Amino acid sequence: MQKLEHIGIAVKNLAEANELFARLLGREHYKVEEVESEGVKTSFFDLGGVKIELLEAIRDDSPIAKFIEKRGQGVHHLAFDVKDIESSIQHYQEQGFEFIKAEPKQGADNKLICFLHPKSTQGVLVELCQDNVKARQ
Ligand code: ZN
């Protein structure tokens, strides 16, 4: 793990959450992006290199819709920067961690991402992310 890259927060209404977090953080979000494969719309706030990612479901079968249904709005995941996501996946598997799906996929903010299963991380959903520009040459 290189650093905490962002904290993901599940919200019901992205427009309302953007307004609230702008007041809370004292700055505006710098981008909004839809990740069709995950069924989410996201927005990002930058706090000195660590980001807050707000996530709103755009479909009922989105993982965010299911999360909010079960647990309500709130902190959804912690994302950590890794240099090489494939070797990180292998490393953590060797360490006995389980993944939701042990292969990188395209996430928001030009990242390759992968989630560890929360049952192997004491209930915390952990995302590994790698800058896509640094991906395979
Ligand atoms: Zn994330």
CSV table of C-alpha atoms and ligand atoms in Angstrom, one decimal:
chain,number,residue,atom,x,y,z
A,1,MET,CA,0.0,0.0,0.0
A,2,GLN,CA,1.5,3.4,-1.0
A,3,LYS,CA,-1.1,5.7,0.6
A,4,LEU,CA,-4.7,6.2,1.3
A,5,GLU,CA,-6.0,7.4,-2.1
A,6,HIS,CA,-9.6,8.0,-1.3
A,7,ILE,CA,-12.5,7.3,1.0
A,8,GLY,CA,-15.7,6.2,-0.7
A,9,ILE,CA,-19.0,7.3,0.7
A,10,ALA,CA,-22.4,5.9,-0.4
A,11,VAL,CA,-25.1,8.6,-0.9
A,12,LYS,CA,-28.7,8.6,-1.9
A,13,ASN,CA,-28.6,11.8,-3.8
A,14,LEU,CA,-25.4,13.0,-5.4
A,15,ALA,CA,-26.5,16.6,-6.0
A,16,GLU,CA,-27.5,17.0,-2.4
A,17,ALA,CA,-24.4,15.3,-1.1
A,18,ASN,CA,-22.1,17.5,-3.4
A,19,GLU,CA,-23.7,20.6,-1.9
A,20,LEU,CA,-23.3,19.3,1.7
A,21,PHE,CA,-19.8,18.1,1.3
A,22,ALA,CA,-18.8,21.4,-0.4
A,23,ARG,CA,-19.9,23.2,2.7
A,24,LEU,CA,-18.3,20.7,5.0
A,25,LEU,CA,-14.9,20.5,3.2
A,26,GLY,CA,-14.8,24.2,2.1
A,27,ARG,CA,-14.3,23.3,-1.6
A,28,GLU,CA,-16.2,22.2,-4.6
A,29,HIS,CA,-15.9,18.7,-6.1
A,30,TYR,CA,-13.6,18.7,-9.1
A,31,LYS,CA,-15.3,16.1,-11.2
A,32,VAL,CA,-18.4,13.9,-11.7
A,33,GLU,CA,-18.0,10.6,-13.5
A,34,GLU,CA,-20.3,7.7,-14.3
A,35,VAL,CA,-19.0,4.2,-14.1
A,36,GLU,CA,-21.6,2.3,-16.1
A,37,SER,CA,-20.2,-1.2,-15.3
A,38,GLU,CA,-20.6,-0.5,-11.5
A,39,GLY,CA,-23.9,1.3,-11.9
A,40,VAL,CA,-22.7,4.3,-10.1
A,41,LYS,CA,-22.3,8.0,-10.6
A,42,THR,CA,-19.3,9.4,-8.6
A,43,SER,CA,-18.0,12.8,-7.7
A,44,PHE,CA,-14.6,13.6,-6.2
A,45,PHE,CA,-13.3,16.2,-3.7
A,46,ASP,CA,-9.5,16.6,-3.3
A,47,LEU,CA,-8.1,17.2,0.2
A,48,GLY,CA,-4.4,17.6,-0.3
A,49,GLY,CA,-4.0,14.4,-2.2
A,50,VAL,CA,-6.5,12.3,-0.4
A,51,LYS,CA,-9.8,12.3,-2.0
A,52,ILE,CA,-13.4,11.8,-1.0
A,53,GLU,CA,-15.4,9.9,-3.5
A,54,LEU,CA,-19.2,10.2,-3.3
A,55,LEU,CA,-21.1,7.3,-4.9
A,56,GLU,CA,-24.7,7.3,-6.0
A,57,ALA,CA,-26.4,4.3,-7.5
A,58,ILE,CA,-27.8,4.7,-11.0
A,59,ARG,CA,-29.4,1.3,-11.1
A,60,ASP,CA,-31.3,-0.8,-8.5
A,61,ASP,CA,-28.8,-3.7,-8.9
A,62,SER,CA,-25.8,-1.4,-8.3
A,63,PRO,CA,-23.6,-2.5,-5.3
A,64,ILE,CA,-24.2,1.0,-3.9
A,65,ALA,CA,-28.0,0.6,-4.0
A,66,LYS,CA,-27.6,-2.7,-2.2
A,67,PHE,CA,-25.3,-1.2,0.3
A,68,ILE,CA,-27.6,1.7,1.1
A,69,GLU,CA,-30.6,-0.7,1.4
A,70,LYS,CA,-28.7,-2.8,3.9
A,71,ARG,CA,-26.7,-0.3,5.9
A,72,GLY,CA,-27.9,3.2,4.9
A,73,GLN,CA,-25.8,6.0,3.6
A,74,GLY,CA,-22.2,6.4,4.9
A,75,VAL,CA,-18.6,5.2,4.6
A,76,HIS,CA,-18.5,2.5,1.9
A,77,HIS,CA,-14.8,1.8,1.3
A,78,LEU,CA,-11.2,2.8,1.8
A,79,ALA,CA,-9.0,2.9,-1.3
A,80,PHE,CA,-5.3,2.5,-1.3
A,81,ASP,CA,-2.9,3.3,-4.0
A,82,VAL,CA,-0.7,0.4,-5.2
A,83,LYS,CA,2.1,0.5,-7.8
A,84,ASP,CA,1.2,-2.7,-9.6
A,85,ILE,CA,-2.3,-4.0,-9.0
A,86,GLU,CA,-1.7,-7.4,-10.4
A,87,SER,CA,1.2,-8.2,-8.2
A,88,SER,CA,-0.7,-6.7,-5.2
A,89,ILE,CA,-3.6,-9.0,-5.8
A,90,GLN,CA,-1.2,-11.9,-5.9
A,91,HIS,CA,0.6,-10.7,-2.8
A,92,TYR,CA,-2.6,-10.3,-0.7
A,93,GLN,CA,-3.9,-13.7,-1.9
A,94,GLU,CA,-0.7,-15.3,-0.7
A,95,GLN,CA,-1.3,-13.5,2.6
A,96,GLY,CA,-4.7,-15.2,2.9
A,97,PHE,CA,-6.9,-12.3,1.9
A,98,GLU,CA,-9.9,-12.9,-0.2
A,99,PHE,CA,-11.1,-10.7,-3.1
A,100,ILE,CA,-14.6,-10.1,-4.4
A,101,LYS,CA,-13.2,-10.7,-7.8
A,102,ALA,CA,-9.4,-11.2,-8.1
A,103,GLU,CA,-8.8,-9.2,-11.3
A,104,PRO,CA,-8.4,-5.5,-12.0
A,105,LYS,CA,-11.2,-3.6,-13.7
A,106,GLN,CA,-11.6,-0.1,-14.9
A,107,GLY,CA,-12.9,2.2,-12.1
A,108,ALA,CA,-13.6,6.0,-11.9
A,109,ASP,CA,-10.8,8.6,-12.0
A,110,ASN,CA,-8.7,6.6,-14.5
A,111,LYS,CA,-7.9,3.8,-12.1
A,112,LEU,CA,-7.6,0.1,-12.3
A,113,ILE,CA,-9.3,-1.2,-9.2
A,114,CYS,CA,-10.0,-4.4,-7.3
A,115,PHE,CA,-11.9,-5.0,-4.0
A,116,LEU,CA,-10.9,-7.2,-1.2
A,117,HIS,CA,-13.8,-9.1,0.3
A,118,PRO,CA,-14.9,-7.4,3.6
A,119,LYS,CA,-15.2,-10.8,5.3
A,120,SER,CA,-11.4,-11.1,5.1
A,121,THR,CA,-10.8,-7.5,6.3
A,122,GLN,CA,-13.0,-7.3,9.4
A,123,GLY,CA,-15.9,-5.7,7.6
A,124,VAL,CA,-14.0,-3.0,5.9
A,125,LEU,CA,-14.4,-2.9,2.1
A,126,VAL,CA,-10.9,-2.2,0.8
A,127,GLU,CA,-10.2,-1.1,-2.7
A,128,LEU,CA,-6.8,-1.4,-4.3
A,129,CYS,CA,-6.2,1.1,-7.1
A,130,GLN,CA,-3.5,1.8,-9.6
A,131,ASP,CA,-3.2,4.8,-11.9
A,132,ASN,CA,-4.1,3.5,-15.3
A,133,VAL,CA,-1.4,5.6,-17.0
A,134,LYS,CA,1.1,3.5,-15.2
A,135,ALA,CA,-0.5,0.3,-16.3
A,136,ARG,CA,1.2,-2.2,-18.6
A,137,GLN,CA,3.5,-0.4,-20.9
B,1,ZN,ZN,-13.3,4.0,-4.7
